[in-house]
Coordinates of C-alpha atoms in Angstrom, one line a residue:
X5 CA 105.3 79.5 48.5
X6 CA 107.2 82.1 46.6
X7 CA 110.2 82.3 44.1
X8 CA 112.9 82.0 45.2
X9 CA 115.7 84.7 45.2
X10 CA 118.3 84.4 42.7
X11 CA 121.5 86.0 43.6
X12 CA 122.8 88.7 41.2
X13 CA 126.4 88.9 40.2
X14 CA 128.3 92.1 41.5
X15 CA 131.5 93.3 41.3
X16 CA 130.8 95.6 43.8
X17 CA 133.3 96.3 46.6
X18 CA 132.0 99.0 48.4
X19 CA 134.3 101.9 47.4
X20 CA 131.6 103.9 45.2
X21 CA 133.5 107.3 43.9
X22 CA 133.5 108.0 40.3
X23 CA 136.5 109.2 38.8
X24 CA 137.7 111.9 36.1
X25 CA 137.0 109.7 33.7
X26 CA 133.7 108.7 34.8
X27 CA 134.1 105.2 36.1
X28 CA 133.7 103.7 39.7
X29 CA 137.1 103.2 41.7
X30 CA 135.8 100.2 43.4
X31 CA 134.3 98.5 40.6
X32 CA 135.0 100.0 37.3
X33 CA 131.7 100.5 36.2
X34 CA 130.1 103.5 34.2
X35 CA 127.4 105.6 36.3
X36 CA 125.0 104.5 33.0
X37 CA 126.4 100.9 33.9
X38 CA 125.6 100.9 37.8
X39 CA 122.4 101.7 37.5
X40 CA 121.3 99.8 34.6
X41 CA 123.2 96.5 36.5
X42 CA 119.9 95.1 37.6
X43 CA 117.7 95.3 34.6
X44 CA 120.7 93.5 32.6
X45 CA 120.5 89.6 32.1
X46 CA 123.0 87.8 34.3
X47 CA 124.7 86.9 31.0
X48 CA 125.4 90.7 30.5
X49 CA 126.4 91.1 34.1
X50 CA 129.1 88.2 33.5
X51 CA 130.7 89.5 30.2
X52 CA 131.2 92.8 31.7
X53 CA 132.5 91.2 34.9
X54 CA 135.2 88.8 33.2
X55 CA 135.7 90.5 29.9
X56 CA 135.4 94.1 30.3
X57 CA 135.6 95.4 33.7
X58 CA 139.4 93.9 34.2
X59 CA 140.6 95.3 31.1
X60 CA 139.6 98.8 32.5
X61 CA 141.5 98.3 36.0
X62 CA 144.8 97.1 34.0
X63 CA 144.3 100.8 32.1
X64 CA 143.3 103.1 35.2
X65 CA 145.9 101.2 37.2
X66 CA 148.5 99.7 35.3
X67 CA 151.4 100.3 37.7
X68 CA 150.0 97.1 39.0
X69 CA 150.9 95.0 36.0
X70 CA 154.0 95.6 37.0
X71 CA 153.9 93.5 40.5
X72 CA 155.7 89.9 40.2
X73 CA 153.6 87.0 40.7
X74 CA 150.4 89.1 40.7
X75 CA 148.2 85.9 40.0
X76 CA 149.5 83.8 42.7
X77 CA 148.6 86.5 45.0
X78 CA 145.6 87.3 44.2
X79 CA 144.6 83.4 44.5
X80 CA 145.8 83.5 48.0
X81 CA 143.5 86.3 48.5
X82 CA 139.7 86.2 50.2
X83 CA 137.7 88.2 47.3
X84 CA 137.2 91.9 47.5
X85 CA 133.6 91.6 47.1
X86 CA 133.2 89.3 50.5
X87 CA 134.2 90.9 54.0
X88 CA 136.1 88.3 55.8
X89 CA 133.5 87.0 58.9
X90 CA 134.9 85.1 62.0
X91 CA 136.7 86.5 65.3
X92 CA 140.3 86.4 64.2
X93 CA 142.8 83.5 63.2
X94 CA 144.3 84.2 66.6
X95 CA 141.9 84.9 69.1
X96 CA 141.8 81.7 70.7
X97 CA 145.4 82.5 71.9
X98 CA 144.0 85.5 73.8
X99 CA 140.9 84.4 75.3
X100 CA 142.0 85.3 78.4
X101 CA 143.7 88.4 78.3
X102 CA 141.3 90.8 75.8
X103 CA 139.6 93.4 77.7
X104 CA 135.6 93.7 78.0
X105 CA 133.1 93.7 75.4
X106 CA 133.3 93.3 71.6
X107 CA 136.4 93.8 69.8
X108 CA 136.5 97.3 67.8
X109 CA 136.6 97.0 64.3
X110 CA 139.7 98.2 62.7
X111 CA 141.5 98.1 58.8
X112 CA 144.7 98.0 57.6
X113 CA 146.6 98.8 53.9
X114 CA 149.6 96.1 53.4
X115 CA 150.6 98.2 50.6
X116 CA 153.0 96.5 47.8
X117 CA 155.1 98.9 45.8
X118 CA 156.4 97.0 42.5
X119 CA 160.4 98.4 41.8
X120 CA 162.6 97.4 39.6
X121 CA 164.7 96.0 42.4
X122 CA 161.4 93.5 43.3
X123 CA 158.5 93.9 45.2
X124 CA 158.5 96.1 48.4
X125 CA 156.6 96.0 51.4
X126 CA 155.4 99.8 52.9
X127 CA 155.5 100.3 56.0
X128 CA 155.1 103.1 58.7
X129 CA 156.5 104.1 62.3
X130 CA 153.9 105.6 64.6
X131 CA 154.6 108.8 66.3
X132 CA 155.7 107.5 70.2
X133 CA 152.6 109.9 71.8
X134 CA 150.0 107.4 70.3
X135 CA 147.5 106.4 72.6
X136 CA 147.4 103.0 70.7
X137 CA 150.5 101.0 69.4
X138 CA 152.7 104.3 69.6
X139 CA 155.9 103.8 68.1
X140 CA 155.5 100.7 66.7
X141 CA 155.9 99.6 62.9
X142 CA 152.5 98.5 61.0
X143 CA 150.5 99.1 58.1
X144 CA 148.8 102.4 57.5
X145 CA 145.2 101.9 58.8
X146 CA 143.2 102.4 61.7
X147 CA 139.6 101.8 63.8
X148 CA 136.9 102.2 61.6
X149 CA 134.1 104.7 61.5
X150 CA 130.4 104.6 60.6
X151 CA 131.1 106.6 57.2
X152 CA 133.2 103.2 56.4
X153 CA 131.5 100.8 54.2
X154 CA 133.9 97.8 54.8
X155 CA 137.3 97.4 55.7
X156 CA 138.5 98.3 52.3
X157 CA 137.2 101.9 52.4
X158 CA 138.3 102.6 56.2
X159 CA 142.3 101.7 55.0
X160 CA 141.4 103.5 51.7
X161 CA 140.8 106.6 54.2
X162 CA 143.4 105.7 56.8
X163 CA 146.0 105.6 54.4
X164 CA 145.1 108.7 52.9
X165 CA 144.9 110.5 56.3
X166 CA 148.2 109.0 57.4
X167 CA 150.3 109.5 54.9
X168 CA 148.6 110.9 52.0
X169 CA 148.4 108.1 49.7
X170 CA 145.3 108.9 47.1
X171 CA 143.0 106.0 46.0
X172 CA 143.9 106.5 42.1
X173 CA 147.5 105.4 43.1
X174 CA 146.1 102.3 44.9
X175 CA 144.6 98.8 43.2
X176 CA 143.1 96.8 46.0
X177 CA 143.3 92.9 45.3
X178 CA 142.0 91.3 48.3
X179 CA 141.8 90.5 51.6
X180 CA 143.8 88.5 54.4
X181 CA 142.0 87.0 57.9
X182 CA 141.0 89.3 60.3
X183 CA 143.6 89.3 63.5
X184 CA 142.3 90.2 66.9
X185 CA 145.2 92.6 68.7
X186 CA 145.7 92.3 72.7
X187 CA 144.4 96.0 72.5
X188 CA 141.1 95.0 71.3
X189 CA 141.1 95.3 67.9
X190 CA 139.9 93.2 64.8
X191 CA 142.4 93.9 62.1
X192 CA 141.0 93.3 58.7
X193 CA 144.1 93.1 56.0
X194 CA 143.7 94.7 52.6
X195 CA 146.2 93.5 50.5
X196 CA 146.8 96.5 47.4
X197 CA 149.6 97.0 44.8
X198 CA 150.6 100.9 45.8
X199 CA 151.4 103.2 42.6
X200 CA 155.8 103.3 42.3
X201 CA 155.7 107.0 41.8
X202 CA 153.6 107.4 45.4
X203 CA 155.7 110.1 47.7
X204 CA 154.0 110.1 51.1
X205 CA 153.6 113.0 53.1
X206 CA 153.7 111.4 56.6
X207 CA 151.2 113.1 59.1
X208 CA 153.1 114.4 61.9
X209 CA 151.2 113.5 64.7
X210 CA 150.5 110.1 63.7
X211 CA 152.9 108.7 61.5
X212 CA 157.0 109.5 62.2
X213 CA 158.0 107.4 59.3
X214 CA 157.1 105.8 56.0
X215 CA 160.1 103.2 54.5
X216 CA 159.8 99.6 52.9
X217 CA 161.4 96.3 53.0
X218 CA 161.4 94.0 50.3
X219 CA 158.8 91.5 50.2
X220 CA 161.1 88.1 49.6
X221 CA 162.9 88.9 52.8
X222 CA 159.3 89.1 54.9
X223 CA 158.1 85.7 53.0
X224 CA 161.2 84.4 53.6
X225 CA 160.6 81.6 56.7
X226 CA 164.4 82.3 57.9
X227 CA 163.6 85.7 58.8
X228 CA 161.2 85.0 61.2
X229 CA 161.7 84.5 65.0
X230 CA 159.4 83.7 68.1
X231 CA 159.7 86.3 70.5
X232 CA 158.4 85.3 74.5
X233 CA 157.4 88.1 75.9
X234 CA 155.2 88.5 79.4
X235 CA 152.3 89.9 79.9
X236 CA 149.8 90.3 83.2
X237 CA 152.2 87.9 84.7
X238 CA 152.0 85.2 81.7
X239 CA 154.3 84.5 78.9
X240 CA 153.3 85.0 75.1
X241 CA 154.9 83.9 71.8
X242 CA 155.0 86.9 69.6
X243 CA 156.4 87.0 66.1
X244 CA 159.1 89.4 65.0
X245 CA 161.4 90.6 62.2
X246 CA 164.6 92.1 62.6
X247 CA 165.8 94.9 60.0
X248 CA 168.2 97.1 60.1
X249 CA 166.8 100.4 62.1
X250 CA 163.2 98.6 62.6
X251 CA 161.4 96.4 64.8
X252 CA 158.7 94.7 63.1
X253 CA 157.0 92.6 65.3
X254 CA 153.8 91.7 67.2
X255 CA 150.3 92.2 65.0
X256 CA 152.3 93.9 61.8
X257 CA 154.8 90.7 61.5
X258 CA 151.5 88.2 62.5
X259 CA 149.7 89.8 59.0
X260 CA 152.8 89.1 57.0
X261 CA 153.2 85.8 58.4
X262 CA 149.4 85.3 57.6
X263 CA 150.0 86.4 53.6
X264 CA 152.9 83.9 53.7
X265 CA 151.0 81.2 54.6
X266 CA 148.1 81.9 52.7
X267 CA 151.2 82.4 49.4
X268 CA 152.1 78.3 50.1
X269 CA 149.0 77.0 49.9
X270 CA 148.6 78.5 46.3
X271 CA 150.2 76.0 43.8

């Protein structure tokens, strides 16, 4: 019968580019440090996990210590370093009206930009000739493709594609449950704080506007109605915002409401 295997701490989270100064993106680590990470004890792998690793993201990225209530969120968070698994929090509600086959996998960036006025939501309005969703409000993102490593690196590239936002102006902090669309998509959230000083340079044929809305108005319960709507002859409850010059509804408004929920269960 033979050993058995112990799991080795990583901190891992699939976004492997190093930067100018020679550390990962994703993880933080040196080169020298990533490929040493398995001949270190799992005492070594821990200190540099909790003591020196986090230290470095708060330097590389410290636009992000300026986001309110950045350790409540991150508790609400699923971990960077697991992909959410399951078929959507919602699916269920749409057995009967997906189309064929398995679901195509698709990511999303809810972006949060810390400003001195509080924390804003960004958002984007899709250019009407989209096949998909055209003309609709939602997060930068989109399907994802086989050079993707996880969800986190498709709305890394997404986001870049769409409206030019680099990685080195993102921090990733987790992600929210995966959300199954009536197009056939499975949506997987990443929740990131997004760099103040970001100016997005829309893509033309994808993306016809980039604007934000303050975060305590989407968490705000109030704000929140139940839109029926039908559909192939059957009524659905969809969710919706109203703001001034938007209409924020359907899978966009579902991830926010998902984020709030996940927010009160976090003493």
């Amino acid at each position: 019968m033979g050993s058995p295997v112990r799991a080795v701490s990583s901190p891992c989270i699939g976004v492997c580019a190093l930067d100018a100064e020679g550390l990962c993106r994703g993880c933080w680590r040196t080169g020298n440090e990533i490929g040493s990470w398995m001949r270190m004890s799992e005492s070594e792998r821990r200190g540099l996990m909790e003591q020196v690793l986090p230290g470095r993201a708060r330097q590389a990225a410290s636009f992000a210590e300026r986001l309110a209530g950045r350790d409540r969120l991150q508790q609400a968070l699923l971990p960077l370093t697991r992909v959410p698994a399951g078929p959507g929090w919602n699916r269920s509600e749409l057995e009967d009206l997906l189309p064929p086959g398995p679901p195509v996998e698709a990511a999303v960036l809810a972006g949060l930009v810390p400003r001195a006025q509080g924390t804003q939501v960004l958002l984007t309005r899709r250019t009407e000739a989209l096949r998909n969703h055209g003309g609709q409000v939602g997060f930068p993102g989109g399907r994802m493709e086989k050079r993707d490593r996880n969800p986190l690196a498709a709305a890394l590239r997404e986001s870049n594609e769409e409206i030019a936002l680099p990685s080195q102006q993102v921090l990733a902090l987790g992600y929210l449950d995966p959300f199954i669309t009536i197009s056939g998509f499975r949506v997987t959230p990443v929740v990131a704080v997004v760099d103040p000083d970001f100016v997005p340079r829309p893509e033309p044929g994808e993306v016809a506007e980039v604007f934000e809305v303050p975060l305590d108005y989407l968490m705000d319960p109030a704000n929140l109605r139940h839109v029926d709507v039908e559909h192939r002859g059957r009524v659905r409850h969809v969710l919706e915002y109203t703001w001034p010059g938007q209409r924020i509804w359907g899978a966009t408004a579902a991830i926010l409401y998902n984020l709030r929920r996940r927010l009160e269960h976090v003493r």
